[in-house]
Short mmCIF file of C-alpha atoms in Angstrom, two decimals:
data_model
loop_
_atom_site.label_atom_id
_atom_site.label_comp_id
_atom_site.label_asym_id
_atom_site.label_seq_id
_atom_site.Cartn_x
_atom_site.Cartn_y
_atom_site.Cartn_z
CA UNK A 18 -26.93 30.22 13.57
CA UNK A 19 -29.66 27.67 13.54
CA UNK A 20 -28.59 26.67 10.16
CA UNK A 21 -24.97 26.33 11.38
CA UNK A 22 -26.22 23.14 14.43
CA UNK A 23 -27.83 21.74 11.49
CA UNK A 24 -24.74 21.11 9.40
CA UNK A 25 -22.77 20.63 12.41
CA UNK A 26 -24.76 17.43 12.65
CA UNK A 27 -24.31 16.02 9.44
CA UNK A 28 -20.81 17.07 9.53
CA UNK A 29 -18.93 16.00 12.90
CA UNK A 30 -15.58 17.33 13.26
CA UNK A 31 -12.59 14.37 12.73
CA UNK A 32 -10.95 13.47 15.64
CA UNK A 33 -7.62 15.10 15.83
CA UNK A 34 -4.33 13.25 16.04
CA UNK A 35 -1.80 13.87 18.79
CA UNK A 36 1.36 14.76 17.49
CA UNK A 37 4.37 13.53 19.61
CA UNK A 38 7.92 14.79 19.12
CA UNK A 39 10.42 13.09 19.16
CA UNK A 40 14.71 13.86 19.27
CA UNK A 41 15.99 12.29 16.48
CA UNK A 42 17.96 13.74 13.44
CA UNK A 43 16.82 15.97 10.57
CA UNK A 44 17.38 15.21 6.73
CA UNK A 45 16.08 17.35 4.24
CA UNK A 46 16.46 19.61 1.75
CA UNK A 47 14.26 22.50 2.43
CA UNK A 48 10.76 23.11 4.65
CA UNK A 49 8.35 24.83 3.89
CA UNK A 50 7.99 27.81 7.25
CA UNK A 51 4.19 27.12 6.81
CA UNK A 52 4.96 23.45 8.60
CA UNK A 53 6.20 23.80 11.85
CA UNK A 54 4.74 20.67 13.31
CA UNK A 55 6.42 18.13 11.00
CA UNK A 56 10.00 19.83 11.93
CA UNK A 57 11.13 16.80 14.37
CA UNK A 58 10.48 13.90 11.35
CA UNK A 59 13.70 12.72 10.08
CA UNK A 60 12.78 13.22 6.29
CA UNK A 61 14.24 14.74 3.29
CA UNK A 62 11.62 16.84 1.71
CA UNK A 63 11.95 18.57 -1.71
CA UNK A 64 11.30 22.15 -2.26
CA UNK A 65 6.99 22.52 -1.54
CA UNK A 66 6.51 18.99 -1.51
CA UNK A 67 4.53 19.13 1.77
CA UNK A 68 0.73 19.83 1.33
CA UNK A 69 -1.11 19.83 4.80
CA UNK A 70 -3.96 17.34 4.39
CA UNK A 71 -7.52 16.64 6.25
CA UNK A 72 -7.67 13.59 8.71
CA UNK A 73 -8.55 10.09 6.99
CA UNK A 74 -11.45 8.44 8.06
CA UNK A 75 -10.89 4.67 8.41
CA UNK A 76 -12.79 1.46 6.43
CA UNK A 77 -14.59 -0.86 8.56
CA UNK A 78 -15.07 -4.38 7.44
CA UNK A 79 -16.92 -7.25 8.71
CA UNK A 80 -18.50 -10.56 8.02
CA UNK A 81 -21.57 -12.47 9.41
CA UNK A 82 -23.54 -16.07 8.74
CA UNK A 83 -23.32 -16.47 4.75
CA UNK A 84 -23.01 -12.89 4.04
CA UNK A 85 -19.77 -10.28 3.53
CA UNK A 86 -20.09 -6.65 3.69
CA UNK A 87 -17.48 -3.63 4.11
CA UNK A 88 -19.01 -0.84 5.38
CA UNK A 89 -17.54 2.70 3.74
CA UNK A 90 -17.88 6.45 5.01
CA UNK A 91 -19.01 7.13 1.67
CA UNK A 92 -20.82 4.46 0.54
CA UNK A 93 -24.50 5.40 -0.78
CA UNK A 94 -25.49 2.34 -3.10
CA UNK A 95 -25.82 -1.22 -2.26
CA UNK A 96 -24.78 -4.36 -4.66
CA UNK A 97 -26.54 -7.43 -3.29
CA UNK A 98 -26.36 -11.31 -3.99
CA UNK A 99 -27.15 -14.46 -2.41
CA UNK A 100 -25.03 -15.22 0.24
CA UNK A 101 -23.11 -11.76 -0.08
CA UNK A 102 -24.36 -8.62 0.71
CA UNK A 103 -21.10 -5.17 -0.43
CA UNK A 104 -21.92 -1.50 0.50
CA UNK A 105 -20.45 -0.16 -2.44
CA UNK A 106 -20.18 3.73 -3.02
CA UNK A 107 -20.74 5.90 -5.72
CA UNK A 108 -17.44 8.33 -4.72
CA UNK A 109 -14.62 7.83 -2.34
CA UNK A 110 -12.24 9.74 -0.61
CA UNK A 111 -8.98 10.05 -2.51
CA UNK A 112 -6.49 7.71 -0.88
CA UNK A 113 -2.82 8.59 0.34
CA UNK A 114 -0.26 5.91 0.00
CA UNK A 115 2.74 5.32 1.33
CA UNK A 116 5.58 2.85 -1.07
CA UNK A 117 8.34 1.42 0.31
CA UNK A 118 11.29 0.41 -1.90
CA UNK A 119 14.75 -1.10 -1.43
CA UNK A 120 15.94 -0.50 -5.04
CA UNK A 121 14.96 0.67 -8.42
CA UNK A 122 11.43 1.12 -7.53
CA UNK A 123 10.23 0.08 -10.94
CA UNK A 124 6.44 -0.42 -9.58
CA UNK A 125 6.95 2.36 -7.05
CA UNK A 126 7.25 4.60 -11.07
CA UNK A 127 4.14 2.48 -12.15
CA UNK A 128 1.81 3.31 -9.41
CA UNK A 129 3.49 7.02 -9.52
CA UNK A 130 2.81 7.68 -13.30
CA UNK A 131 -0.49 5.86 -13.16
CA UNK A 132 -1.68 8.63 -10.14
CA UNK A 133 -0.47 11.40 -12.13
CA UNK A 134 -2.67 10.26 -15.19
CA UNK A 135 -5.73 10.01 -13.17
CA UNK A 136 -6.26 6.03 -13.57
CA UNK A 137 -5.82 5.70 -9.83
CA UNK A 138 -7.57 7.61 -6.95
CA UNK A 139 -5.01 7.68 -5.13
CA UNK A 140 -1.81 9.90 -4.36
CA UNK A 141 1.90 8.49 -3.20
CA UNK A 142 2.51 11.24 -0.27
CA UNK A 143 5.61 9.75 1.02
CA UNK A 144 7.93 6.72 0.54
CA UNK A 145 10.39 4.69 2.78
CA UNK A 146 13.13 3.40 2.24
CA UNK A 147 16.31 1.23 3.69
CA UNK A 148 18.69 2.81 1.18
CA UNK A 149 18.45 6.68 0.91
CA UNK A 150 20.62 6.66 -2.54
CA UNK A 151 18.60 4.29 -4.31
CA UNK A 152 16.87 4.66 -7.50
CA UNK A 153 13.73 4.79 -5.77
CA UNK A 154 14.61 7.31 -3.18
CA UNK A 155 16.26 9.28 -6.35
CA UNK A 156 13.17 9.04 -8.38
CA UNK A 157 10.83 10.42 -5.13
CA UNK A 158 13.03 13.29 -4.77
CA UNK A 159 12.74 14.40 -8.61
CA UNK A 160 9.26 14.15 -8.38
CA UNK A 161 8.67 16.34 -5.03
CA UNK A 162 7.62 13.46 -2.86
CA UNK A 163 9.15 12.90 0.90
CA UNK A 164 12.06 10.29 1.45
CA UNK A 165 11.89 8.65 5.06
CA UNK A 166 15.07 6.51 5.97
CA UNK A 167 13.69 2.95 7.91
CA UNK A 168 15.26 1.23 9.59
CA UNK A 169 17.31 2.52 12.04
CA UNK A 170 20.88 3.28 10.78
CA UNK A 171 23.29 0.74 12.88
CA UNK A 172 25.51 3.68 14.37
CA UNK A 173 21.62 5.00 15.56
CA UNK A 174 22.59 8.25 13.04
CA UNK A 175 19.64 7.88 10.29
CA UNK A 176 16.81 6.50 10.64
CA UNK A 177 13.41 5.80 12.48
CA UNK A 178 12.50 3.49 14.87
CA UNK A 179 9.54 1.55 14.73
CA UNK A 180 7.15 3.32 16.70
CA UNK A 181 8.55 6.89 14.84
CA UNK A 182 7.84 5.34 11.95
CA UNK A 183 3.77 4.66 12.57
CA UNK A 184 3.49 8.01 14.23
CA UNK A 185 5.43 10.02 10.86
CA UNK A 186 3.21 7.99 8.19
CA UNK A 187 -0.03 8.76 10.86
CA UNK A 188 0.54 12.54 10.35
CA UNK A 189 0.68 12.31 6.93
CA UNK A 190 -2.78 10.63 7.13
CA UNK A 191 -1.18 7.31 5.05
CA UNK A 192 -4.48 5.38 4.09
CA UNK A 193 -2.30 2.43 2.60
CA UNK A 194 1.17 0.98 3.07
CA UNK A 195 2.23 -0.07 -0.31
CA UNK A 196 5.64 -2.86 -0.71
CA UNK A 197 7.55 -2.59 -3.90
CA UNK A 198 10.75 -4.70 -3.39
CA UNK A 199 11.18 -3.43 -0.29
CA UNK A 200 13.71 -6.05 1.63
CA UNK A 201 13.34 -5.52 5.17
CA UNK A 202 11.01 -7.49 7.27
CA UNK A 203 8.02 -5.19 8.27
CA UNK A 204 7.79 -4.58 12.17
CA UNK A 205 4.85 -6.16 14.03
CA UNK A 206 3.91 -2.28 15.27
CA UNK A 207 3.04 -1.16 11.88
CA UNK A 208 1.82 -4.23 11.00
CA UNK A 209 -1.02 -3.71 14.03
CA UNK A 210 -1.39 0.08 13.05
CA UNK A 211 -2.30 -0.47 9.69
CA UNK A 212 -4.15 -4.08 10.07
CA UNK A 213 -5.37 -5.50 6.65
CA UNK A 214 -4.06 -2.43 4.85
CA UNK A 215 -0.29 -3.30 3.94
CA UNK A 216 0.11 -4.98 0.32
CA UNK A 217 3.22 -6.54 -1.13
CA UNK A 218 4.43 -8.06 -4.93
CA UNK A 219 6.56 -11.19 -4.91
CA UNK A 220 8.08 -12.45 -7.97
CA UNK A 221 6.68 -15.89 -7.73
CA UNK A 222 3.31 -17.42 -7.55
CA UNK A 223 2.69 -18.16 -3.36
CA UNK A 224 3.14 -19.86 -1.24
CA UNK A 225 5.87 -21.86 -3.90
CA UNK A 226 9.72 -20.10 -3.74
CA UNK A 227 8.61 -17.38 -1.25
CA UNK A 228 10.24 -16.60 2.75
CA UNK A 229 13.08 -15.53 3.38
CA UNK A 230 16.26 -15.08 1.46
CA UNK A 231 13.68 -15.41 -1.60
CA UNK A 232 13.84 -12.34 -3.58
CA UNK A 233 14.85 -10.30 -6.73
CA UNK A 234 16.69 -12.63 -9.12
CA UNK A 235 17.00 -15.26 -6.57
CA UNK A 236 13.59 -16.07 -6.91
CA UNK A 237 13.86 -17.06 -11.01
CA UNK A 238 16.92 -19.10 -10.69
CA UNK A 239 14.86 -21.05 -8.14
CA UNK A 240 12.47 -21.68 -10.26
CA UNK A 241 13.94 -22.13 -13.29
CA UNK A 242 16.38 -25.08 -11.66
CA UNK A 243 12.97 -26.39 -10.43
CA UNK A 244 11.33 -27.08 -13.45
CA UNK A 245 8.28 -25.31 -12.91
CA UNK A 246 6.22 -24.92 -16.05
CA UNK A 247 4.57 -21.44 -14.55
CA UNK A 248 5.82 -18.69 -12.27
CA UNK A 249 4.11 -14.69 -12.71
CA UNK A 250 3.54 -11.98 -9.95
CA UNK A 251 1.77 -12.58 -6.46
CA UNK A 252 0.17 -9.57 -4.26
CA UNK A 253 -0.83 -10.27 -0.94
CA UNK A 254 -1.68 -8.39 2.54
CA UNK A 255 1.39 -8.90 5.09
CA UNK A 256 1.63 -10.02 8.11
CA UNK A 257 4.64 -10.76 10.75
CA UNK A 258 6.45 -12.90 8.21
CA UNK A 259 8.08 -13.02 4.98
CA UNK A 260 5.44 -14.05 1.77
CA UNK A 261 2.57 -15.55 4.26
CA UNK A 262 0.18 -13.14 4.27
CA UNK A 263 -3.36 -13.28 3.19
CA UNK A 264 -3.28 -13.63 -1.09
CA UNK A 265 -4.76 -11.34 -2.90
CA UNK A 266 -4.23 -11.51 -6.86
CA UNK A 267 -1.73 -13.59 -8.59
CA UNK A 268 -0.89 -13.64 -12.57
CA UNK A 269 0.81 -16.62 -13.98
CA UNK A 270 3.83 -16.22 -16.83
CA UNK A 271 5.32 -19.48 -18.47
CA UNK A 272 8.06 -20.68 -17.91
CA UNK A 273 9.43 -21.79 -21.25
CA UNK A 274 11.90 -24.93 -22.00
CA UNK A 275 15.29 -22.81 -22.58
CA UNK A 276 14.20 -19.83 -20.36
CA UNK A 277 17.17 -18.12 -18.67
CA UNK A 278 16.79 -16.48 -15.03
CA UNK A 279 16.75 -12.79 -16.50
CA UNK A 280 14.38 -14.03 -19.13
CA UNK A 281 12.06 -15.01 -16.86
CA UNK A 282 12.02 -12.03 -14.65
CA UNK A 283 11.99 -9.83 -17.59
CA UNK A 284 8.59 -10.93 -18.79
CA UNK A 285 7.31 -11.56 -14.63
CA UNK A 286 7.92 -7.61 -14.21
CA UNK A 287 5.95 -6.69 -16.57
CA UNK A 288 2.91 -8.39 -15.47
CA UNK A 289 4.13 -7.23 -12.03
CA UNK A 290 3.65 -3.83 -13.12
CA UNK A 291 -0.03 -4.25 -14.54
CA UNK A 292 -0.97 -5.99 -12.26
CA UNK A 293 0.41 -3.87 -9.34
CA UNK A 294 -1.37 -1.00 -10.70
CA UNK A 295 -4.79 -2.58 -11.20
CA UNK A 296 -4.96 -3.91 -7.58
CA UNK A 297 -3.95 -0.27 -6.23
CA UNK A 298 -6.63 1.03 -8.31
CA UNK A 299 -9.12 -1.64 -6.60
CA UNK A 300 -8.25 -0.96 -3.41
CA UNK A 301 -8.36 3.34 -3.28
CA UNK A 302 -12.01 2.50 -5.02
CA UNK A 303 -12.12 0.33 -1.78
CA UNK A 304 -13.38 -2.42 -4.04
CA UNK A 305 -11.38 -5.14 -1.68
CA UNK A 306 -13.84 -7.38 0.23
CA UNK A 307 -13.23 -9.92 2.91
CA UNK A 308 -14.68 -13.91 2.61
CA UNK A 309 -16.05 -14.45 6.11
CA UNK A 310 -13.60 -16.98 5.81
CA UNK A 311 -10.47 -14.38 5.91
CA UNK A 312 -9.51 -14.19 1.68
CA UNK A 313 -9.89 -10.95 0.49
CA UNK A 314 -11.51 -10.40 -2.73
CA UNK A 315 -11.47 -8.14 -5.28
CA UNK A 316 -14.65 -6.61 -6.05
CA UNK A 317 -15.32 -6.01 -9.91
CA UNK A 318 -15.62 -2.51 -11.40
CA UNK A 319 -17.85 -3.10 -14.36
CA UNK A 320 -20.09 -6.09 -12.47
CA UNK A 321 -20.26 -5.33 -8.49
CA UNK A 322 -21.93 -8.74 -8.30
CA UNK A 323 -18.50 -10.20 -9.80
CA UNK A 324 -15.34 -11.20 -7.32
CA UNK A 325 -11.91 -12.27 -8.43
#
């Protein structure tokens, strides 16, 4: 017993999340009977794709006078330099993702394949989509992982609303909200619920040929007309609009003198999917850090003193 209030102390119980139900439709394939508390989510799950899971324990980051540091609930080492101080940690908590697509999903398959071979800690536990036949949505369903229709079907069939959406991707404990040519502008509530932990890939280097009605193959015919000598892959956080959010790596991919549009975005993808995959495996190792100014950073693996 007395050993029992000792571990208690060191291990606190995680808060638990209240689960509210709500009356809209269901679309799945089959649930597992061991699940009854996920039965109002409008999702189509595969045969045992559902795995209950522990609750996730947030990352806390702040800055003060010439130095940045983001505080981890594993961290047990410390990397320090002048002007910076970074908590880094020698294991983390395996991260649950969440990828939203709109299409083919060709990064959503990167960042899938490169979980299953262990190069990222990190899991995809559910993805969203505005097109439940697409080759995304397809792929998810071959590979046992949860479809969620978003937006809002127009005839109010399908669909979640906003404020559905944040509580289905809270009770599957979603640490990070992952874009991958998804098309739909991202709603402000989600946007608050998951503050500074919502990535997206654009096609072109930002802030140039990015906003709206820039996308897909839109984007390299803009450029290419422009003259541009470079163009490559940018990731950055997002906020309430389209391709303004806070940058966070970029790549850059010439633009050569008799390049065609699909020539361009041939060789842009695949730096989108390297790169894609090396900044999801930076942020599950929580290796992101914040300037005090507000640009995030990526911390390096092999130098912790190192930032990109």
């Amino acid at each position: 017993m007395e050993a029992q209030q000792i571990l208690s102390g060191f291990c606190p119980k995680s808060p638990s999340i209240p689960i509210v139900k709500h009356p809209f439709s269901l679309k799945f394939n089959s649930l597992p009977s061991s699940c009854p508390s996920i039965q109002s989510l409008n999702l189509e799950f595969p045969s045992g794709a559902f795995h209950p899971t522990s609750t996730a324990h947030k990352e806390v980051c702040s800055s003060s006078p010439r130095r940045i540091w983001c505080s981890r609930s594993n961290s047990t080492a410390e990397a320090k330099e002048e002007g910076h101080e970074v908590r880094s940690q020698v294991t983390v908590r395996k991260k649950k993702l969440a990828v939203f697509v709109s299409g083919g999903g060709s990064n959503f398959r990167s960042i899938h394949e490169a979980s299953k071979w262990g190069s990222l800690h990190g899991d995809v536990h559910v993805l969203v989509t505005n097109k439940s036949e697409c080759g995304g949505a397809e792929y998810a369903r071959n590979n046992g992982i949860p479809v969620i229709l978003f937006p809002k079907a127009k005839d109010g069939s399908n669909g979640l609303s906003p404020s559905d959406l944040v509580n289905t991707l809270r009770r599957f404990e979603v640490d990070f909200i992952l874009l991958a040519g998804y098309l739909k502008l991202i709603p402000v509530e989600l946007i608050r619920a998951y503050e500074r932990s919502i990535l997206n890939i654009h096609p072109s280097l930002l802030p140039a040929f990015g906003g709206k009605g820039y996308y897909g193959m839109k984007v390299h015919k803009a450029v290419v007309a422009s003259g541009a000598r470079f163009s490559g892959p940018t990731i950055h956080f997002v906020d309430e609009h389209f391709d303004t959010g806070r940058i966070l790596a970029q790549r850059v991919v010439p633009v050569l003198a008799n390049d065609t549009a699909e020539e361009l975005a041939a060789r842009v993808l695949k730096e989108e999917h390297q790169l894609y995959v090396e900044v999801v495996e930076a942020l599950c190792e929580e290796r992101i850090i914040w300037r005090e100014d507000g640009v995030p950073l990526i911390q390096s693996k092999e130098n912790p003193k190192e930032f990109h």
